[in-house]
Amino acid sequence: MANVNFNELPNNAFDAIVIGSGISGGWAAKELCEQGLKTLLLERGKDVVHIKDYPTATMNPWDFPHRGRLPLQIKESNPIAERCYAFSEASEHFFVKDAEHPYVQDKPFDWIRGYQVGGKSLLWARQTQRWSKFDFEGPARDGFAVDWPIRYEDIAPWYSHVEHFVGISGNHDGLETLPDGEFLPAWTMNVVEKEIQKRIMSNYSDRNVIIGRCAHLTQPKEIHLQQGRGQCQARSLCERGCPFGGYFSSNSSTIPWASKTGKLTLRPDSIVHSIIYDESKQRAIGVRVIDAHTNKAVEYFSKIIFVNASTLNTNLILLNSTSKRFPDGLGNDHGLLGKYIAFHNYRGSITASFDGPMDKYYYGRRPTAVMMPNFRNLYKQETDFLRGYMVFYTATRAAWGHNTDGPTVGAGFKEAISEPGQWNVFMMMQGETIPKVNNMVQLSSNLKDKWGIPLLRISVGYDDNDVRLLKDFLIQGAEMLDKAGCKNIITADSGQNPGLDIHEIGGVRMGKDPKTSMLNKWNQLHTCKNVYVTDGACMTSTGTQNPSLTFMALTARAANHAAAALQRDEI
Ligand SMILES: Cc1cc2nc3c(=O)[nH]c(=O)nc-3n(C[C@H](O)[C@H](O)[C@H](O)COP(=O)(O)OP(=O)(O)OC[C@H]3O[C@@H](n4cnc5c(N)ncnc54)[C@H](O)[C@@H]3O)c2cc1C
């Protein structure tokens, strides 16, 4: 790389470098700083300071030039980002714009990204469920991917560690399929959701219906007040950044906490180009960084490196980290790097109506839904597809004034618009997909971004298993709603592209055997142990749960392992 300023070396040395300041990188920084390590947190995007940099957080609809909706020109120039439900006039500044960060789609893939301090932690929908034993045992039992090198018991204490700090609301439901955690008080179901719950559970002995668990402070504890966070106000304006700190983001929680230790250096606008491998020391010694604005190249050095750039960017950085020892990317002796990507199948949804009580309503904008943990293929293989899906549903009342079929002026109309409409039900799936060798990412051999970094080529698609699983959800979901007394049941396959789920995982998978995996059970590269990968790239399979809680728990576990190993001089 040109322009490397070696004179900067003394100031550029740290105990630990963390690449990426999103959900997982924030956790790496927090844990490493708390363990007393001088830590450099590198972030390619701009700084976003909690509260100060949430420009739309308290704006009313009428304060926006387009009342919160995006002008056609922005939609047309961002066909990928625009497909994400959260991309609006109020939040677009936290989304990557299509033209600014291109990638190559060998198959259609909607890569939704947030390049800023905090990453997608500002944008996420905050649904958080633990994995169960069924998920960690899945690949070994069903013969796909490779066996996970850890089991539920290995990660359970780290789930507790993370939940305590983040603040997760939920009930203790006592389910084997969805283990309980350290919960704040749960959100509640409304009257129709409860009725549907009752009828589904009385019709199906193998199915459970619970209120969703999410990273919102329903009743802050001392640890949350110490972070400067307060109670969730149920505004449902979360993607703008929450001035109350009502939901968990790196910006409101882990980064300021790490900063308070005095051990953190946060460097925004710093694009990590690659990891530097020292042939003589046989270890990684630092990272090459390009300043996003000046294009100046700088190198930073450290004893350990955490790669948390989010699944596909982590793959990109490792693929781009070539050396004599690793000509095909760091740790990639077997060509596995970038392969076995998986995601969540969100294609199926169902709408229906319900003759619910017209004198009942609900309070606030609840930030979670009713959910059903996976009930397919749990104890044995029983369908024509592998694995299963989680189900979410909500019951809401149609828009105020929906009941008007008379004149649209006058006293009668005014009367009508003071009443909410009928009860509607919406149900959706979150299906597991099987990681496959041909669902992969690689570097473009000829196209580069404006900083000279090769573009990522993404080749990820659905398979027959995904289609069979989708069909099953549509049949089962419609049947459940029918048995629950719903009417006008309509099923739909959105056919949405992989990627729009924003739950992509894999490419740097964990495993027991260095010949068939990239990372060991502590998330260290088998062949370069001072490099840890703890974002979604490390995942061996995807489960049916929302993934970020597991990324956080794996990160906290690995960071504490790294700090202890450093102290014992073992890496
Ligand atoms: C609308 C939406 C809804 C979602 N809902 C949920 C949900 O309900 N539950 C759930 O579990 N998950 C949800 N997710 C997914 C969740 O946001 C991600 O799983 C999570 O943010 C991943 O954490 P991460 O640290 O891997 O990546 P990110 O949070 O994306 O952070 C990665 C960071 O790395 C930086 N970076 C990338 N490349 C480089 C580089 N070369 N150099 C330096 N920095 C770099 C990025 O700028 C970014 O800040 C949702 C996401 C979105 C957008």
XYZ file of C-alpha atoms and ligand atoms in Angstrom:
624
model
C 0.000 0.000 0.000
C 1.222 3.495 -0.793
C 1.753 6.330 1.701
C 2.285 4.192 4.793
C 3.687 6.471 7.449
C 5.913 4.325 9.597
C 6.777 7.323 11.777
C 3.330 6.933 13.287
C 4.217 3.517 14.637
C 4.701 4.300 18.348
C 1.320 5.997 18.602
C -0.258 3.317 16.511
C 0.283 0.395 18.863
C -2.560 -1.060 20.924
C -3.273 -4.209 22.898
C -6.339 -4.911 20.796
C -7.909 -3.706 17.572
C -11.624 -4.134 16.898
C -12.786 -3.724 13.292
C -16.350 -2.378 13.116
C -18.371 -0.585 15.794
C -21.802 -2.185 15.266
C -23.603 -4.605 17.531
C -20.780 -7.132 17.842
C -17.828 -4.702 17.619
C -19.321 -2.562 20.387
C -19.409 -5.624 22.612
C -15.822 -6.579 21.773
C -14.673 -3.040 22.643
C -16.609 -2.998 25.922
C -15.309 -6.335 27.147
C -11.695 -5.769 26.071
C -11.589 -2.289 27.657
C -13.122 -3.596 30.864
C -10.374 -6.223 30.955
C -7.866 -3.362 30.907
C -6.734 -3.669 27.288
C -5.825 -0.534 25.360
C -8.280 -0.942 22.506
C -8.603 0.724 19.110
C -12.108 0.604 17.625
C -11.965 1.204 13.872
C -15.105 2.235 12.030
C -15.355 2.956 8.336
C -18.285 5.363 8.650
C -18.889 8.695 10.343
C -19.170 9.211 14.075
C -22.682 9.090 15.542
C -22.788 10.382 19.105
C -25.737 9.173 21.177
C -28.579 11.778 21.187
C -26.503 14.575 19.565
C -26.409 12.846 16.196
C -30.055 11.717 16.012
C -31.323 14.666 13.943
C -34.843 13.304 13.355
C -35.475 11.641 16.728
C -38.037 14.121 17.999
C -39.457 15.373 14.729
C -43.183 15.226 14.048
C -44.561 13.992 10.723
C -45.295 17.569 9.644
C -41.672 18.587 10.333
C -40.459 16.465 7.419
C -40.542 17.971 3.917
C -42.246 14.800 2.648
C -44.050 13.867 5.901
C -41.610 10.988 6.451
C -42.010 9.442 3.015
C -39.131 9.314 0.579
C -39.158 11.365 -2.608
C -39.330 9.301 -5.791
C -35.837 10.369 -6.820
C -34.284 8.873 -3.645
C -36.303 5.678 -4.048
C -35.310 5.292 -7.672
C -31.638 5.848 -6.970
C -31.684 3.334 -4.082
C -33.621 0.317 -5.368
C -31.843 -1.979 -2.878
C -32.021 0.093 0.325
C -35.556 1.136 -0.582
C -36.755 -2.439 -0.234
C -35.976 -2.315 3.509
C -39.091 -1.365 5.483
C -37.057 0.888 7.797
C -35.614 3.109 5.036
C -37.579 6.367 5.277
C -37.134 10.110 5.242
C -36.596 9.866 9.004
C -33.846 7.212 8.887
C -32.212 7.300 5.450
C -29.082 9.020 6.846
C -28.213 5.781 8.694
C -28.452 3.565 5.582
C -25.782 2.912 2.947
C -26.876 4.397 -0.376
C -26.740 1.971 -3.295
C -24.474 4.032 -5.556
C -21.900 4.862 -2.883
C -20.944 1.299 -1.990
C -21.494 -0.998 -4.983
C -21.096 -4.777 -4.970
C -21.524 -7.464 -7.613
C -24.680 -9.595 -7.522
C -23.943 -12.911 -9.192
C -27.451 -13.708 -7.962
C -29.938 -11.080 -6.695
C -28.991 -10.190 -3.118
C -30.215 -7.135 -1.201
C -27.264 -6.160 0.964
C -28.619 -3.712 3.557
C -25.888 -1.875 5.445
C -25.341 0.926 7.952
C -21.852 2.415 7.748
C -21.433 4.608 10.823
C -20.401 4.351 14.437
C -22.990 1.946 15.814
C -23.488 0.199 12.465
C -26.872 -1.455 12.158
C -27.403 -1.357 15.935
C -29.182 1.946 15.289
C -31.479 0.349 12.736
C -32.217 -3.125 13.986
C -35.696 -4.314 15.025
C -34.310 -5.484 18.413
C -35.932 -8.946 18.560
C -33.741 -11.161 20.700
C -34.099 -14.853 21.420
C -31.569 -17.358 22.720
C -30.639 -20.352 20.642
C -31.585 -23.726 22.119
C -29.832 -27.084 22.174
C -31.792 -27.999 19.023
C -30.026 -25.263 17.083
C -26.463 -26.093 18.124
C -27.087 -29.810 17.560
C -28.832 -29.273 14.209
C -25.972 -29.645 11.707
C -24.593 -32.799 13.347
C -28.021 -34.421 13.624
C -29.216 -33.529 10.141
C -25.885 -33.896 8.364
C -25.296 -30.452 6.899
C -22.483 -27.877 7.318
C -20.185 -29.101 10.133
C -20.808 -29.765 13.795
C -20.717 -26.670 15.994
C -17.706 -26.815 18.342
C -19.898 -25.506 21.177
C -23.250 -26.382 22.700
C -25.947 -24.363 24.447
C -24.267 -24.852 27.862
C -21.091 -23.143 26.584
C -22.867 -19.968 25.657
C -25.688 -19.852 28.251
C -23.708 -17.828 30.859
C -22.702 -15.351 28.153
C -26.310 -14.921 27.068
C -27.038 -14.001 30.709
C -24.056 -11.638 30.796
C -25.267 -9.820 27.668
C -28.968 -9.794 28.560
C -28.268 -8.262 31.960
C -26.405 -5.328 30.380
C -28.532 -4.865 27.256
C -31.913 -5.173 28.964
C -34.207 -7.744 27.360
C -37.924 -7.829 28.019
C -39.741 -11.143 28.094
C -41.601 -13.758 30.090
C -40.157 -16.871 31.659
C -41.990 -19.271 29.374
C -40.081 -22.416 30.360
C -39.677 -23.713 26.792
C -37.024 -26.202 25.733
C -37.076 -24.685 22.235
C -36.427 -21.135 23.390
C -34.546 -20.995 26.701
C -35.443 -18.241 29.158
C -33.004 -15.456 29.963
C -32.450 -12.538 32.349
C -35.632 -10.672 31.608
C -37.150 -7.277 32.321
C -40.981 -7.244 32.460
C -42.569 -8.433 29.229
C -44.743 -6.496 26.822
C -48.320 -7.751 26.729
C -50.579 -9.209 24.078
C -53.787 -7.424 23.199
C -57.173 -9.033 23.557
C -57.303 -10.543 20.051
C -53.721 -11.795 20.140
C -54.545 -13.528 23.434
C -57.646 -15.123 21.953
C -55.684 -16.429 18.960
C -52.975 -17.680 21.334
C -55.562 -19.583 23.361
C -57.130 -21.178 20.314
C -53.825 -22.181 18.668
C -52.494 -23.708 21.871
C -55.678 -25.640 22.509
C -55.666 -27.032 18.958
C -51.983 -27.997 18.757
C -50.232 -29.727 21.617
C -46.808 -29.231 19.992
C -47.045 -25.432 19.554
C -46.340 -22.547 21.902
C -47.390 -18.939 21.543
C -45.556 -16.321 23.592
C -44.948 -12.579 23.583
C -41.728 -11.630 21.761
C -38.526 -10.894 23.637
C -36.789 -7.675 22.685
C -33.950 -5.327 23.645
C -36.143 -2.594 25.137
C -36.031 -1.248 28.683
C -39.531 -1.852 30.010
C -38.258 -1.201 33.528
C -34.624 -0.035 33.633
C -32.371 -1.519 36.296
C -29.416 0.149 37.982
C -27.018 -1.154 35.303
C -29.082 0.584 32.594
C -29.373 3.844 34.531
C -25.578 3.772 34.902
C -25.420 3.693 31.100
C -27.591 6.829 31.034
C -30.492 4.940 29.497
C -34.158 5.234 30.406
C -37.473 3.520 29.905
C -38.769 2.759 26.414
C -41.556 5.203 25.556
C -43.209 2.870 23.006
C -42.890 5.518 20.290
C -41.758 3.075 17.591
C -39.459 5.691 16.078
C -36.416 3.566 16.894
C -34.561 3.702 13.547
C -34.020 7.418 14.095
C -31.882 6.685 17.178
C -33.534 6.782 20.602
C -32.810 9.859 22.760
C -34.090 7.909 25.797
C -31.739 4.989 25.186
C -34.919 2.925 25.438
C -33.537 0.267 23.124
C -30.036 -1.150 22.958
C -27.562 0.269 20.462
C -23.772 0.394 20.527
C -24.095 4.190 20.583
C -26.246 4.336 23.722
C -24.633 1.477 25.557
C -21.416 -0.427 24.823
C -19.315 2.318 23.190
C -19.834 4.997 25.884
C -19.298 2.290 28.510
C -16.004 1.247 26.904
C -15.037 4.904 26.608
C -15.551 5.462 30.331
C -12.765 2.981 31.097
C -10.247 5.368 29.519
C -8.910 2.468 27.452
C -10.807 3.124 24.228
C -9.678 4.969 21.118
C -12.520 5.259 18.625
C -11.471 6.133 15.103
C -14.362 6.752 12.679
C -13.823 7.277 8.919
C -11.220 4.494 9.009
C -11.726 1.825 6.370
C -9.888 -1.370 7.172
C -8.277 -2.581 3.981
C -6.730 -5.783 5.337
C -5.032 -7.507 8.232
C -1.215 -7.563 8.258
C 0.308 -11.018 8.698
C 3.954 -11.237 9.771
C 5.589 -14.284 8.186
C 8.467 -14.420 10.677
C 6.247 -14.093 13.763
C 3.556 -16.304 12.221
C 0.837 -14.068 13.562
C -1.204 -11.048 12.622
C 0.439 -7.849 13.785
C -2.024 -5.145 12.798
C -4.292 -3.686 10.148
C -3.991 -1.467 7.102
C -6.465 1.403 7.159
C -7.492 3.954 4.555
C -8.892 7.281 5.714
C -12.362 7.561 4.151
C -11.900 11.232 3.269
C -8.194 11.785 2.575
C -7.439 8.298 1.205
C -4.313 8.386 3.364
C -3.094 4.918 4.336
C -2.116 4.187 7.935
C -1.143 1.009 9.747
C -2.153 0.164 13.301
C -0.584 -2.576 15.366
C -1.858 -4.769 18.174
C -1.512 -8.094 19.929
C -4.999 -9.286 19.084
C -7.534 -8.362 16.419
C -11.313 -8.739 16.534
C -13.036 -8.726 13.144
C -16.597 -7.400 13.562
C -17.287 -5.624 10.272
C -20.607 -7.541 9.873
C -20.839 -10.896 8.139
C -20.076 -10.086 4.518
C -17.614 -7.245 5.150
C -15.716 -9.488 7.552
C -15.459 -12.036 4.738
C -14.259 -9.267 2.413
C -11.533 -8.099 4.812
C -10.209 -11.637 5.362
C -10.291 -12.433 1.624
C -8.364 -9.206 1.010
C -5.769 -10.050 3.705
C -3.321 -11.920 1.519
C 0.298 -12.759 2.283
C 2.896 -15.277 1.177
C 1.621 -17.661 3.862
C -2.053 -17.012 3.016
C -2.281 -16.181 -0.710
C -6.056 -16.833 -0.768
C -7.004 -14.847 2.306
C -6.175 -15.010 6.004
C -6.704 -18.466 7.495
C -7.912 -19.811 4.154
C -5.749 -22.886 3.600
C -8.658 -24.959 2.304
C -10.664 -22.514 0.199
C -13.537 -22.439 2.711
C -13.399 -18.695 3.344
C -16.492 -16.982 1.918
C -18.436 -20.236 1.566
C -21.435 -21.727 3.382
C -23.310 -18.433 3.691
C -26.862 -18.722 5.030
C -29.686 -16.312 5.808
C -33.305 -16.331 6.941
C -36.209 -17.213 4.689
C -38.797 -14.438 5.209
C -40.795 -15.023 2.054
C -44.084 -16.182 3.532
C -46.739 -13.967 5.089
C -50.459 -14.293 5.810
C -53.145 -11.681 6.361
C -56.584 -12.244 7.863
C -59.383 -10.473 9.683
C -60.882 -11.320 13.077
C -64.282 -10.499 14.518
C -62.820 -9.059 17.703
C -64.420 -6.792 20.288
C -64.981 -3.367 18.772
C -64.799 -1.702 22.191
C -61.220 -2.854 22.860
C -57.968 -1.154 21.876
C -54.316 -1.228 22.971
C -51.859 1.229 24.442
C -48.706 2.573 22.746
C -46.653 1.175 19.916
C -45.352 -2.103 21.252
C -41.879 -2.866 19.838
C -42.396 -6.611 19.514
C -44.864 -9.185 18.189
C -46.441 -12.403 19.356
C -44.190 -15.311 18.434
C -44.117 -19.056 18.098
C -40.780 -20.825 18.507
C -40.041 -23.402 15.830
C -42.197 -26.526 16.129
C -40.947 -28.413 13.043
C -38.439 -31.324 13.075
C -37.477 -30.755 16.697
C -37.170 -34.235 18.128
C -36.978 -36.070 14.816
C -37.118 -35.412 11.088
C -40.839 -35.350 10.245
C -41.289 -33.230 7.112
C -39.991 -33.255 3.521
C -37.668 -30.343 4.345
C -34.830 -29.945 6.816
C -35.099 -27.700 9.892
C -37.967 -25.278 10.597
C -39.235 -21.754 11.088
C -40.306 -19.317 13.742
C -43.690 -17.610 13.370
C -44.603 -14.037 14.348
C -48.069 -12.532 14.383
C -49.816 -9.323 15.439
C -53.449 -8.242 15.662
C -54.133 -4.562 15.094
C -57.149 -2.445 14.370
C -57.458 -0.989 10.889
C -56.981 2.729 10.372
C -59.280 5.166 12.132
C -62.186 5.973 9.871
C -61.978 2.612 8.146
C -65.619 1.944 8.982
C -66.915 4.789 6.807
C -68.824 3.714 3.780
C -71.025 6.807 3.737
C -70.190 10.399 2.770
C -66.666 11.628 3.325
C -67.760 14.980 4.717
C -70.096 16.106 7.470
C -71.030 15.016 10.990
C -71.451 11.332 10.101
C -67.958 11.235 8.658
C -66.502 12.977 11.716
C -68.279 10.454 13.918
C -66.893 7.571 11.872
C -63.288 8.734 11.912
C -63.332 8.837 15.682
C -63.527 5.018 15.663
C -60.740 2.595 14.731
C -61.535 -0.049 12.123
C -61.877 -3.851 12.245
C -59.318 -6.236 13.729
C -56.715 -7.479 11.234
C -54.105 -10.163 11.728
C -50.661 -10.350 10.130
C -48.488 -13.456 10.358
C -44.961 -14.023 9.020
C -42.207 -16.640 9.064
C -38.491 -16.634 9.845
C -37.134 -19.825 8.312
C -33.779 -21.514 8.716
C -31.752 -21.956 5.506
C -29.057 -24.581 5.073
C -25.497 -23.247 4.572
C -24.208 -24.604 1.255
C -20.813 -24.490 -0.385
C -22.180 -22.695 -3.452
C -23.843 -19.954 -1.399
C -20.701 -17.864 -1.285
C -18.922 -14.526 -1.570
C -15.617 -13.780 -3.276
C -13.590 -10.765 -4.385
C -14.094 -9.296 -7.826
C -10.957 -9.800 -9.888
C -11.334 -6.513 -11.777
C -13.727 -4.117 -9.982
C -12.642 -1.938 -7.058
C -14.309 0.668 -4.853
C -13.129 4.256 -4.698
C -10.550 3.330 -2.047
C -8.997 0.645 -4.247
C -10.540 -2.286 -2.356
C -11.939 -5.121 -4.521
C -15.735 -5.240 -4.704
C -17.500 -8.166 -3.101
C -19.200 -10.644 -5.440
C -22.219 -12.215 -3.797
C -23.676 -15.484 -5.008
C -26.389 -16.567 -2.585
C -29.767 -18.072 -3.476
C -32.727 -20.120 -2.274
C -32.955 -23.868 -2.850
C -35.713 -26.519 -2.950
C -35.550 -26.973 0.810
C -36.395 -23.286 1.261
C -39.386 -23.580 -1.050
C -40.730 -26.694 0.714
C -40.316 -24.992 4.096
C -42.105 -21.881 2.809
C -45.029 -23.984 1.534
C -45.312 -25.696 4.889
C -45.469 -22.366 6.719
C -48.192 -21.075 4.399
C -50.287 -24.225 4.932
C -49.699 -24.446 8.679
C -50.090 -20.704 9.249
C -53.372 -20.534 7.332
C -54.662 -23.602 9.178
C -53.731 -22.145 12.569
C -55.456 -18.851 11.792
C -58.500 -20.722 10.532
C -58.691 -22.798 13.714
C -58.257 -19.572 15.685
C -61.398 -18.160 14.059
C -59.819 -15.750 11.576
C -61.527 -14.921 8.298
C -60.425 -13.706 4.858
C -57.155 -15.611 5.162
C -54.752 -14.732 2.345
C -51.301 -16.293 1.963
C -48.454 -14.673 0.036
C -44.948 -15.481 -1.152
C -43.078 -12.201 -1.510
C -40.274 -13.915 -3.426
C -37.961 -11.396 -1.758
C -34.253 -11.612 -2.441
C -31.892 -13.167 0.077
C -30.236 -10.366 2.044
C -33.392 -8.406 2.746
C -33.765 -10.493 5.905
C -30.546 -8.717 7.052
C -29.603 -11.883 8.956
C -26.788 -13.122 6.683
C -24.288 -15.427 8.397
C -21.281 -17.624 7.631
C -18.241 -17.679 5.406
C -15.797 -17.943 8.346
C -17.514 -20.767 10.168
C -16.641 -22.262 13.536
C -15.896 -25.967 13.767
C -13.884 -28.622 15.514
C -11.639 -29.562 12.625
C -9.205 -27.029 11.052
C -9.580 -28.910 7.760
C -13.314 -28.192 7.517
C -13.716 -24.908 9.385
C -12.062 -21.508 9.798
C -12.487 -20.852 13.537
C -12.095 -22.866 16.706
C -14.504 -22.951 19.635
C -13.180 -19.614 20.957
C -13.688 -17.886 17.574
C -9.956 -17.785 16.840
C -8.754 -18.480 13.302
C -7.360 -22.016 13.521
C -4.184 -20.948 11.731
C -3.760 -17.410 13.102
C -4.887 -17.528 16.696
C -4.587 -13.848 17.551
C -7.383 -13.034 15.078
C -10.929 -13.512 16.405
C -14.064 -13.375 14.241
C -17.204 -12.967 16.330
C -19.844 -11.390 14.117
C -22.275 -13.353 11.946
C -19.426 -14.587 9.747
C -18.476 -17.082 12.470
C -21.821 -18.859 12.477
C -21.873 -22.491 11.391
C -25.640 -22.545 10.874
C -28.442 -20.022 11.265
C -31.203 -21.417 13.475
C -34.629 -19.810 13.401
C -33.933 -17.083 15.970
C -33.039 -13.465 15.297
C -29.255 -13.623 15.322
C -27.787 -10.564 17.063
C -28.132 -11.750 20.676
C -26.037 -14.782 19.763
C -23.431 -12.583 18.019
C -23.173 -10.497 21.204
C -22.868 -13.513 23.500
C -20.216 -15.151 21.294
C -18.311 -11.850 21.179
C -18.337 -11.339 24.944
C -17.217 -14.937 25.451
C -14.381 -14.645 22.925
C -13.211 -11.246 24.221
C -12.878 -12.602 27.744
C -11.036 -15.620 26.395
C -8.664 -13.339 24.477
C -7.975 -11.122 27.494
C -7.243 -14.154 29.700
C -5.057 -15.782 27.047
C -3.084 -12.545 26.630
C -2.532 -12.340 30.353
C -1.190 -15.909 30.356
C 0.955 -15.065 27.311
C -0.796 -17.761 25.341
C -1.444 -15.822 22.145
C -33.994 -2.933 9.648
C -33.230 -3.999 10.386
C -33.890 -4.829 11.301
C -33.177 -5.812 11.990
N -33.823 -6.523 12.965
C -33.125 -7.374 13.739
C -33.752 -8.007 14.861
O -34.910 -7.767 15.176
N -33.021 -8.868 15.599
C -31.742 -9.164 15.289
O -31.149 -9.987 15.989
N -31.113 -8.561 14.252
C -31.768 -7.664 13.480
N -31.148 -7.026 12.445
C -29.774 -7.415 12.113
C -28.764 -6.740 13.011
O -28.779 -5.356 12.802
C -27.390 -7.317 12.693
O -27.422 -8.717 12.943
C -26.299 -6.721 13.570
O -26.248 -5.319 13.464
C -24.972 -7.317 13.163
O -23.971 -6.802 13.993
P -22.527 -6.627 13.418
O -21.681 -6.067 14.495
O -22.097 -7.882 12.790
O -22.691 -5.612 12.194
P -23.124 -4.085 12.137
O -24.002 -3.733 13.264
O -23.604 -3.840 10.760
O -21.737 -3.329 12.343
C -20.656 -3.513 11.462
C -19.828 -2.229 11.446
O -18.599 -2.477 10.759
C -18.299 -1.355 9.953
N -17.398 -1.783 8.879
C -17.699 -2.536 7.794
N -16.611 -2.713 7.020
C -15.593 -2.061 7.630
C -14.234 -1.862 7.301
N -13.686 -2.379 6.192
N -13.473 -1.112 8.142
C -14.008 -0.567 9.263
N -15.309 -0.717 9.615
C -16.088 -1.467 8.808
C -19.663 -0.889 9.469
O -19.621 0.439 9.021
C -20.516 -1.093 10.711
O -20.529 0.052 11.528
C -31.800 -6.014 11.740
C -31.141 -5.178 10.839
C -31.840 -4.158 10.182
C -31.091 -3.231 9.270
